[in-house]
Amino acid sequence: MLNWDNIFATRSSRMRASEIRELLKLLDQPDIISFAGGIPDPALFPDREFKQAYSNIFDSTAVNSALQYSVSEGYKPLREWLVGEMGKLGIACGLDNVFIVSGSQQGLDYLGKLFLSPNDTALVTLPTYLGALQAFNAYEPAYDQLTPNGNRTPASYQAQAKEAGGKVKFAYLSADFSNPTGESVDLEAREKLIKLADEMDIAIIEDAAYQSLRYDGEAIAPILSLEIAEKGDIDKTRTIYCGSFSKTLAPGLRVGFIVANAPVIRKLVLMKQAADLHSSTINQIAIAEVARKGFDAQVAKIKAAYSKRRDVMLAALAKHMPEGVSWTKPEGGMFVWVTLPKGMDGAKLLAKSIETVKVAFVPGRAFFADGSGENTLRMSFSSSNEEKIEEGIARLGKLIAGEIGGA
Amino acid sequence: MLNWDNIFATRSSRMRASEIRELLKLLDQPDIISFAGGIPDPALFPDREFKQAYSNIFDSTAVNSALQYSVSEGYKPLREWLVGEMGKLGIACGLDNVFIVSGSQQGLDYLGKLFLSPNDTALVTLPTYLGALQAFNAYEPAYDQLTPNGNRTPASYQAQAKEAGGKVKFAYLSADFSNPTGESVDLEAREKLIKLADEMDIAIIEDAAYQSLRYDGEAIAPILSLEIAEKGDIDKTRTIYCGSFSKTLAPGLRVGFIVANAPVIRKLVLMKQAADLHSSTINQIAIAEVARKGFDAQVAKIKAAYSKRRDVMLAALAKHMPEGVSWTKPEGGMFVWVTLPKGMDGAKLLAKSIETVKVAFVPGRAFFADGSGENTLRMSFSSSNEEKIEEGIARLGKLIAGEIGGA
């Protein structure tokens, strides 16, 4: 019998099955109320707009190029539209600063590939986006804790990275309504982070997957926009902005984007050419048309629906959770982050919850690069209706109260 | 000014701009007769069938899942269809042996990522597919020459790999109508290769991108089918079969596939989950529908057109090339491989050819991992009409004759 482990690369040992993947399978069971998936509500997809967009492609001379190979940097009209959108966010940039990827997850994989030699250090928050850890893991990094509001010195980060056998290469964070906590990084912390990155000569990876989904409070300028304001030119900046259409238009087309200085974009384009040539041509054309015709209206529709669900979830948590349980109050995004009393275990609670009250969520530990966070849960409010949110939180609150009482 | 080279990973130095990419830009100039691109003729795309397929998706309940996230292994009905197709080729397999990728280029990238630690050796033919070298380069391998009909011993390969600082991990080849030469590996050489791989305990990567496009001669069994026949079960084999819809249906959707033993497929699925989650859902559904309804008819249509163009190119070469120039006589695929007299340089000829006779092709050296092959050219007959092929070869023959005469 073949033993493949004999010939797999060493990096393959860091590719393991994920809890989230296993959990996604639960969504197919109709009697489960699931707050597990961080996925958009398909009822809000702009399906008529996409139907029209695909139909237009086949009724025009664009059809041949839509089905053909295309350039690695992405479909030009989509990149042009993004230049305009970025301008509205204070990110003054040109076509050479915009690169299309097959979903922002691919952007994270490429950035890991571009920066991380084995044992280099990636700075990540505790907790952080699980998918980022999975993407980076393939390049065998060490992790250290990024505390945007903390006071770790460059020397302290660098000493730890040296001990791990490499150099600090970047700080990764989701600055707005992060997956998993729903919380945002404030303006002062963003400014401090730019200073820290300058001092250490590292990149900042700004994951903006949820940035458009603000329901209340004041918008905070993207880290990249702050750096452009400070340094005068995107090509002098070190922040790499990763955007997505998955939360606003639709994830099934696999279209995301990266906006950054031209030297980094040039390298990423070469990488993509070698890795998968280019993202789907026809899907880029469809996204460009739907975005151009009605991006703002679509985002407004989603925000109206999700903000109500967030309100319902927060109210239900306040009503049904026993003392000792706390949670975040996000101003946008898709997630509320719940902290159980110390000593409780989110993974064990999930097993019991599915069995007894038929409610699913994601245990928080997977989001911690250091394996801590066992008493935390990620709850998504994006894909359940308001009655189910109320009902699910009520059931879960009762279960947790029983667990605390019985402990 | 930032110096990004300070923080890029060491592998980034192997990501360089390619000649092919620069050459693709030439295709936009209408006065150039181009034999450069290895791209399908868009006039042969099944565009009505795709129009119908996308329209059906939006008119059915499939629309929500088509726009939503999906599983990393790929769309099940497409994988089921592939199980049936593989059976016709003697590749008896099940659903667990079939994995969808975003074009077979992505398959090559993933296989490099799965097997190659830095300084491991990949065996490749001289010449080989440039895109494979580009994909593997990111994982910093050494290369050694695979000679399917040769008599290198395992010990000789292993000694050279050890000297390079690693182990031999796989042999990569395009067994049918290869890019760039158009030639196929015969049955005896396939059997020898399986024996060599068994002795060395390495994988075989069988790139089958052109396999469906046979115009005459007898079909040769895929390497994977020979191994299954010998070992009795796909899960006991070491051949990894990489397939593509880019040459048969359309490349712009970015849908390809890998068929292999289940342990390798499981690892690739985990890799994809971390790297880009999954290939475009809507495109996989569209490909499945178009393939199910009329794959064989579409392939027949393409073969009829390309085989005529091959005939015209071979006749034109015989008529117009001066003595001292030789070329392959491919039984399928998209390419003819031309060898100039020793001492002539394909890259210099290209520059002169574009300037003076407005004919483009790909200089062969890029396809050689060892930098040899300077007197070779790759000529594609897939995307030019018959008059242009005759005219382009006539012009090029005159230019080459002049160069030989003037040398």
mmCIF file of C-alpha atoms in Angstrom, chain B residues 76-334:
data_model
loop_
_atom_site.group_PDB
_atom_site.id
_atom_site.type_symbol
_atom_site.label_atom_id
_atom_site.label_comp_id
_atom_site.label_asym_id
_atom_site.label_seq_id
_atom_site.Cartn_x
_atom_site.Cartn_y
_atom_site.Cartn_z
ATOM 1 C CA LYS B 76 -21.793 16.676 -7.329
ATOM 2 C CA PRO B 77 -23.676 16.230 -10.632
ATOM 3 C CA LEU B 78 -20.572 17.378 -12.515
ATOM 4 C CA ARG B 79 -18.418 14.923 -10.579
ATOM 5 C CA GLU B 80 -20.976 12.180 -11.301
ATOM 6 C CA TRP B 81 -20.843 12.949 -15.015
ATOM 7 C CA LEU B 82 -17.048 12.770 -14.877
ATOM 8 C CA VAL B 83 -17.170 9.361 -13.171
ATOM 9 C CA GLY B 84 -19.096 8.122 -16.214
ATOM 10 C CA GLU B 85 -16.727 9.750 -18.706
ATOM 11 C CA MET B 86 -13.674 8.360 -16.944
ATOM 12 C CA GLY B 87 -15.227 4.904 -17.078
ATOM 13 C CA LYS B 88 -15.288 5.144 -20.881
ATOM 14 C CA LEU B 89 -11.511 5.741 -20.800
ATOM 15 C CA GLY B 90 -10.875 2.686 -18.626
ATOM 16 C CA ILE B 91 -10.530 4.796 -15.494
ATOM 17 C CA ALA B 92 -12.869 3.025 -13.080
ATOM 18 C CA CYS B 93 -13.440 5.437 -10.216
ATOM 19 C CA GLY B 94 -16.007 6.766 -7.762
ATOM 20 C CA LEU B 95 -17.114 10.183 -6.527
ATOM 21 C CA ASP B 96 -14.310 10.247 -3.936
ATOM 22 C CA ASN B 97 -11.782 10.135 -6.768
ATOM 23 C CA VAL B 98 -13.028 13.255 -8.581
ATOM 24 C CA PHE B 99 -12.236 16.843 -7.590
ATOM 25 C CA ILE B 100 -13.143 20.080 -9.403
ATOM 26 C CA VAL B 101 -10.528 22.830 -9.782
ATOM 27 C CA SER B 102 -10.618 26.316 -11.310
ATOM 28 C CA GLY B 103 -8.999 25.184 -14.551
ATOM 29 C CA SER B 104 -6.365 22.476 -14.796
ATOM 30 C CA GLN B 105 -3.675 25.124 -14.277
ATOM 31 C CA GLN B 106 -4.935 25.325 -10.693
ATOM 32 C CA GLY B 107 -4.603 21.557 -10.480
ATOM 33 C CA LEU B 108 -0.907 21.845 -11.353
ATOM 34 C CA ASP B 109 -0.400 24.590 -8.768
ATOM 35 C CA TYR B 110 -2.088 22.478 -6.084
ATOM 36 C CA LEU B 111 -0.017 19.410 -6.963
ATOM 37 C CA GLY B 112 3.185 21.443 -6.732
ATOM 38 C CA LYS B 113 1.985 22.700 -3.355
ATOM 39 C CA LEU B 114 1.104 19.199 -2.182
ATOM 40 C CA PHE B 115 4.361 17.485 -3.133
ATOM 41 C CA LEU B 116 7.236 19.938 -3.450
ATOM 42 C CA SER B 117 9.295 21.139 -0.525
ATOM 43 C CA PRO B 118 12.097 23.489 -1.604
ATOM 44 C CA ASN B 119 14.851 21.635 -3.515
ATOM 45 C CA ASP B 120 12.747 18.531 -4.124
ATOM 46 C CA THR B 121 13.008 17.302 -7.697
ATOM 47 C CA ALA B 122 10.237 17.286 -10.308
ATOM 48 C CA LEU B 123 10.894 15.142 -13.384
ATOM 49 C CA VAL B 124 9.764 16.871 -16.574
ATOM 50 C CA THR B 125 10.278 16.230 -20.263
ATOM 51 C CA LEU B 126 12.446 18.558 -22.350
ATOM 52 C CA PRO B 127 10.498 20.472 -23.559
ATOM 53 C CA THR B 128 7.419 20.540 -21.291
ATOM 54 C CA TYR B 129 4.345 22.718 -20.707
ATOM 55 C CA LEU B 130 5.590 26.168 -19.668
ATOM 56 C CA GLY B 131 2.590 26.690 -17.370
ATOM 57 C CA ALA B 132 3.561 23.591 -15.389
ATOM 58 C CA LEU B 133 7.063 24.965 -14.818
ATOM 59 C CA GLN B 134 5.547 28.287 -13.736
ATOM 60 C CA ALA B 135 3.138 26.595 -11.333
ATOM 61 C CA PHE B 136 5.833 24.358 -9.813
ATOM 62 C CA ASN B 137 8.435 27.157 -9.602
ATOM 63 C CA ALA B 138 6.529 28.767 -6.718
ATOM 64 C CA TYR B 139 7.521 25.761 -4.585
ATOM 65 C CA GLU B 140 11.240 26.118 -5.418
ATOM 66 C CA PRO B 141 11.959 22.686 -6.910
ATOM 67 C CA ALA B 142 14.898 21.364 -8.862
ATOM 68 C CA TYR B 143 14.148 19.771 -12.237
ATOM 69 C CA ASP B 144 15.550 16.658 -13.845
ATOM 70 C CA GLN B 145 14.841 15.298 -17.305
ATOM 71 C CA LEU B 146 12.117 12.703 -17.721
ATOM 72 C CA THR B 147 12.689 10.510 -20.786
ATOM 73 C CA PRO B 148 9.670 8.201 -20.989
ATOM 74 C CA ASN B 149 11.431 6.074 -23.590
ATOM 75 C CA GLY B 150 14.882 6.389 -22.067
ATOM 76 C CA ASN B 151 16.875 4.230 -19.726
ATOM 77 C CA ARG B 152 17.789 6.405 -16.742
ATOM 78 C CA THR B 153 17.736 4.244 -13.601
ATOM 79 C CA PRO B 154 15.987 5.121 -10.344
ATOM 80 C CA ALA B 155 19.408 5.295 -8.692
ATOM 81 C CA SER B 156 20.584 7.905 -11.179
ATOM 82 C CA TYR B 157 17.499 10.097 -10.604
ATOM 83 C CA GLN B 158 17.750 9.694 -6.853
ATOM 84 C CA ALA B 159 21.442 10.567 -6.736
ATOM 85 C CA GLN B 160 20.843 13.749 -8.696
ATOM 86 C CA ALA B 161 17.878 14.718 -6.500
ATOM 87 C CA LYS B 162 19.941 14.203 -3.375
ATOM 88 C CA GLU B 163 22.624 16.433 -4.797
ATOM 89 C CA ALA B 164 19.961 19.102 -5.426
ATOM 90 C CA GLY B 165 19.024 18.894 -1.750
ATOM 91 C CA GLY B 166 15.765 16.925 -1.767
ATOM 92 C CA LYS B 167 13.906 13.875 -3.089
ATOM 93 C CA VAL B 168 12.254 13.026 -6.390
ATOM 94 C CA LYS B 169 8.530 13.652 -5.814
ATOM 95 C CA PHE B 170 6.788 13.192 -9.143
ATOM 96 C CA ALA B 171 7.098 12.815 -12.901
ATOM 97 C CA TYR B 172 4.972 15.333 -14.818
ATOM 98 C CA LEU B 173 4.036 14.795 -18.439
ATOM 99 C CA SER B 174 1.440 15.542 -21.043
ATOM 100 C CA ALA B 175 1.017 12.100 -22.569
ATOM 101 C CA ASP B 176 -1.233 13.049 -25.521
ATOM 102 C CA PHE B 177 -0.530 15.762 -28.141
ATOM 103 C CA SER B 178 1.578 17.621 -25.651
ATOM 104 C CA ASN B 179 1.926 21.332 -25.335
ATOM 105 C CA PRO B 180 4.356 22.315 -26.896
ATOM 106 C CA THR B 181 5.363 19.500 -29.273
ATOM 107 C CA GLY B 182 2.027 17.937 -30.251
ATOM 108 C CA GLU B 183 3.559 14.490 -29.774
ATOM 109 C CA SER B 184 2.250 11.585 -27.678
ATOM 110 C CA VAL B 185 3.933 9.058 -25.417
ATOM 111 C CA ASP B 186 3.485 5.509 -26.726
ATOM 112 C CA LEU B 187 2.057 2.578 -24.801
ATOM 113 C CA GLU B 188 5.391 0.938 -24.054
ATOM 114 C CA ALA B 189 6.801 4.153 -22.611
ATOM 115 C CA ARG B 190 3.676 4.573 -20.437
ATOM 116 C CA GLU B 191 4.176 1.072 -19.008
ATOM 117 C CA LYS B 192 7.852 1.795 -18.376
ATOM 118 C CA LEU B 193 6.995 5.033 -16.614
ATOM 119 C CA ILE B 194 4.610 3.263 -14.210
ATOM 120 C CA LYS B 195 7.376 0.778 -13.393
ATOM 121 C CA LEU B 196 9.886 3.587 -12.832
ATOM 122 C CA ALA B 197 7.454 5.439 -10.548
ATOM 123 C CA ASP B 198 6.778 2.255 -8.574
ATOM 124 C CA GLU B 199 10.487 1.673 -8.086
ATOM 125 C CA MET B 200 11.098 5.243 -6.952
ATOM 126 C CA ASP B 201 7.856 5.575 -4.941
ATOM 127 C CA ILE B 202 6.894 8.817 -6.672
ATOM 128 C CA ALA B 203 3.661 10.165 -8.152
ATOM 129 C CA ILE B 204 2.914 10.515 -11.871
ATOM 130 C CA ILE B 205 1.073 13.663 -12.924
ATOM 131 C CA GLU B 206 -0.713 12.933 -16.206
ATOM 132 C CA ASP B 207 -1.755 16.203 -17.834
ATOM 133 C CA ALA B 208 -4.656 15.251 -20.097
ATOM 134 C CA ALA B 209 -5.617 18.733 -21.299
ATOM 135 C CA TYR B 210 -5.568 17.717 -24.990
ATOM 136 C CA GLN B 211 -6.530 14.044 -24.691
ATOM 137 C CA SER B 212 -10.015 14.380 -26.255
ATOM 138 C CA LEU B 213 -8.607 16.041 -29.367
ATOM 139 C CA ARG B 214 -7.368 13.058 -31.417
ATOM 140 C CA TYR B 215 -7.769 13.517 -35.199
ATOM 141 C CA ASP B 216 -6.314 10.243 -36.439
ATOM 142 C CA GLY B 217 -4.394 7.176 -35.306
ATOM 143 C CA GLU B 218 -5.333 4.808 -32.505
ATOM 144 C CA ALA B 219 -6.211 6.072 -29.019
ATOM 145 C CA ILE B 220 -3.581 5.180 -26.398
ATOM 146 C CA ALA B 221 -4.897 4.247 -22.961
ATOM 147 C CA PRO B 222 -4.387 6.914 -20.260
ATOM 148 C CA ILE B 223 -1.543 6.130 -17.856
ATOM 149 C CA LEU B 224 -4.033 6.078 -14.989
ATOM 150 C CA SER B 225 -6.156 3.464 -16.783
ATOM 151 C CA LEU B 226 -3.095 1.262 -17.336
ATOM 152 C CA GLU B 227 -2.216 1.514 -13.677
ATOM 153 C CA ILE B 228 -5.772 0.673 -12.582
ATOM 154 C CA ALA B 229 -5.740 -2.361 -14.896
ATOM 155 C CA GLU B 230 -2.475 -3.487 -13.368
ATOM 156 C CA LYS B 231 -3.242 -2.822 -9.697
ATOM 157 C CA GLY B 232 -6.971 -3.491 -9.683
ATOM 158 C CA ASP B 233 -8.162 -0.375 -7.856
ATOM 159 C CA ILE B 234 -7.714 3.383 -8.377
ATOM 160 C CA ASP B 235 -6.961 3.780 -4.684
ATOM 161 C CA LYS B 236 -3.819 1.673 -5.167
ATOM 162 C CA THR B 237 -2.501 3.857 -8.008
ATOM 163 C CA ARG B 238 0.001 6.708 -8.043
ATOM 164 C CA THR B 239 -1.075 8.461 -11.244
ATOM 165 C CA ILE B 240 -2.900 11.773 -10.846
ATOM 166 C CA TYR B 241 -4.959 12.611 -13.928
ATOM 167 C CA CYS B 242 -5.516 16.346 -14.639
ATOM 168 C CA GLY B 243 -8.355 17.184 -17.004
ATOM 169 C CA SER B 244 -9.715 20.373 -18.507
ATOM 170 C CA PHE B 245 -12.880 21.732 -20.115
ATOM 171 C CA SER B 246 -10.891 24.651 -21.555
ATOM 172 C CA LYS B 247 -10.089 23.005 -24.876
ATOM 173 C CA THR B 248 -13.461 21.296 -25.350
ATOM 174 C CA LEU B 249 -16.172 23.580 -23.903
ATOM 175 C CA ALA B 250 -14.706 26.971 -22.881
ATOM 176 C CA PRO B 251 -11.763 28.271 -20.829
ATOM 177 C CA GLY B 252 -13.430 31.465 -19.558
ATOM 178 C CA LEU B 253 -15.463 29.576 -16.929
ATOM 179 C CA ARG B 254 -12.306 28.188 -15.280
ATOM 180 C CA VAL B 255 -13.477 24.645 -14.643
ATOM 181 C CA GLY B 256 -11.104 21.676 -14.716
ATOM 182 C CA PHE B 257 -10.772 18.461 -12.728
ATOM 183 C CA ILE B 258 -8.420 15.995 -11.101
ATOM 184 C CA VAL B 259 -9.054 12.241 -10.930
ATOM 185 C CA ALA B 260 -6.866 10.248 -8.534
ATOM 186 C CA ASN B 261 -6.732 7.951 -5.535
ATOM 187 C CA ALA B 262 -8.872 9.037 -2.567
ATOM 188 C CA PRO B 263 -6.023 9.946 -0.137
ATOM 189 C CA VAL B 264 -4.594 12.472 -2.591
ATOM 190 C CA ILE B 265 -8.055 13.860 -3.413
ATOM 191 C CA ARG B 266 -8.855 14.324 0.295
ATOM 192 C CA LYS B 267 -5.675 16.350 0.792
ATOM 193 C CA LEU B 268 -6.389 18.462 -2.308
ATOM 194 C CA VAL B 269 -9.911 19.226 -1.058
ATOM 195 C CA LEU B 270 -8.487 20.522 2.237
ATOM 196 C CA MET B 271 -5.956 22.558 0.292
ATOM 197 C CA LYS B 272 -8.671 24.122 -1.857
ATOM 198 C CA GLN B 273 -10.824 24.931 1.142
ATOM 199 C CA ALA B 274 -7.939 26.976 2.543
ATOM 200 C CA ALA B 275 -6.879 28.470 -0.799
ATOM 201 C CA ASP B 276 -10.129 29.637 -2.445
ATOM 202 C CA LEU B 277 -12.998 27.703 -0.775
ATOM 203 C CA HIS B 278 -14.398 26.260 -4.033
ATOM 204 C CA SER B 279 -14.627 26.849 -7.769
ATOM 205 C CA SER B 280 -17.444 29.038 -9.073
ATOM 206 C CA THR B 281 -20.735 27.325 -8.274
ATOM 207 C CA ILE B 282 -22.744 28.768 -11.154
ATOM 208 C CA ASN B 283 -20.053 27.880 -13.709
ATOM 209 C CA GLN B 284 -19.811 24.295 -12.480
ATOM 210 C CA ILE B 285 -23.591 23.933 -12.879
ATOM 211 C CA ALA B 286 -23.445 25.413 -16.392
ATOM 212 C CA ILE B 287 -20.554 23.149 -17.432
ATOM 213 C CA ALA B 288 -22.380 20.107 -16.046
ATOM 214 C CA GLU B 289 -25.492 20.895 -18.055
ATOM 215 C CA VAL B 290 -23.677 21.614 -21.330
ATOM 216 C CA ALA B 291 -21.481 18.522 -20.921
ATOM 217 C CA ARG B 292 -24.404 16.248 -20.099
ATOM 218 C CA LYS B 293 -26.451 17.435 -23.066
ATOM 219 C CA GLY B 294 -23.842 17.473 -25.787
ATOM 220 C CA PHE B 295 -20.198 16.922 -24.879
ATOM 221 C CA ASP B 296 -19.535 14.364 -27.624
ATOM 222 C CA ALA B 297 -21.135 16.483 -30.355
ATOM 223 C CA GLN B 298 -19.131 19.523 -29.260
ATOM 224 C CA VAL B 299 -15.877 17.559 -29.275
ATOM 225 C CA ALA B 300 -16.706 16.198 -32.735
ATOM 226 C CA LYS B 301 -17.276 19.749 -34.010
ATOM 227 C CA ILE B 302 -13.934 20.960 -32.649
ATOM 228 C CA LYS B 303 -12.045 17.962 -33.968
ATOM 229 C CA ALA B 304 -13.444 18.452 -37.466
ATOM 230 C CA ALA B 305 -12.280 22.072 -37.526
ATOM 231 C CA TYR B 306 -8.871 21.649 -35.897
ATOM 232 C CA SER B 307 -7.897 18.543 -37.854
ATOM 233 C CA LYS B 308 -8.385 20.461 -41.113
ATOM 234 C CA ARG B 309 -6.249 23.300 -39.804
ATOM 235 C CA ARG B 310 -3.556 20.851 -38.755
ATOM 236 C CA ASP B 311 -3.596 19.370 -42.253
ATOM 237 C CA VAL B 312 -3.286 22.812 -43.805
ATOM 238 C CA MET B 313 -0.414 23.754 -41.507
ATOM 239 C CA LEU B 314 1.492 20.531 -42.170
ATOM 240 C CA ALA B 315 0.992 20.919 -45.942
ATOM 241 C CA ALA B 316 2.085 24.555 -45.800
ATOM 242 C CA LEU B 317 5.186 23.674 -43.811
ATOM 243 C CA ALA B 318 6.099 20.992 -46.381
ATOM 244 C CA LYS B 319 5.569 23.484 -49.179
ATOM 245 C CA HIS B 320 7.246 26.574 -47.723
ATOM 246 C CA MET B 321 9.956 25.583 -45.262
ATOM 247 C CA PRO B 322 13.514 25.449 -46.553
ATOM 248 C CA GLU B 323 15.787 22.484 -46.063
ATOM 249 C CA GLY B 324 17.214 22.124 -42.599
ATOM 250 C CA VAL B 325 13.885 22.887 -40.881
ATOM 251 C CA SER B 326 11.928 19.958 -39.395
ATOM 252 C CA TRP B 327 8.630 19.643 -37.534
ATOM 253 C CA THR B 328 6.373 17.177 -35.704
ATOM 254 C CA LYS B 329 3.324 15.490 -37.314
ATOM 255 C CA PRO B 330 0.842 15.498 -34.400
ATOM 256 C CA GLU B 331 -2.188 13.182 -34.415
ATOM 257 C CA GLY B 332 -4.193 15.663 -32.334
ATOM 258 C CA GLY B 333 -4.108 18.693 -30.068
ATOM 259 C CA MET B 334 -3.294 22.259 -31.103
#
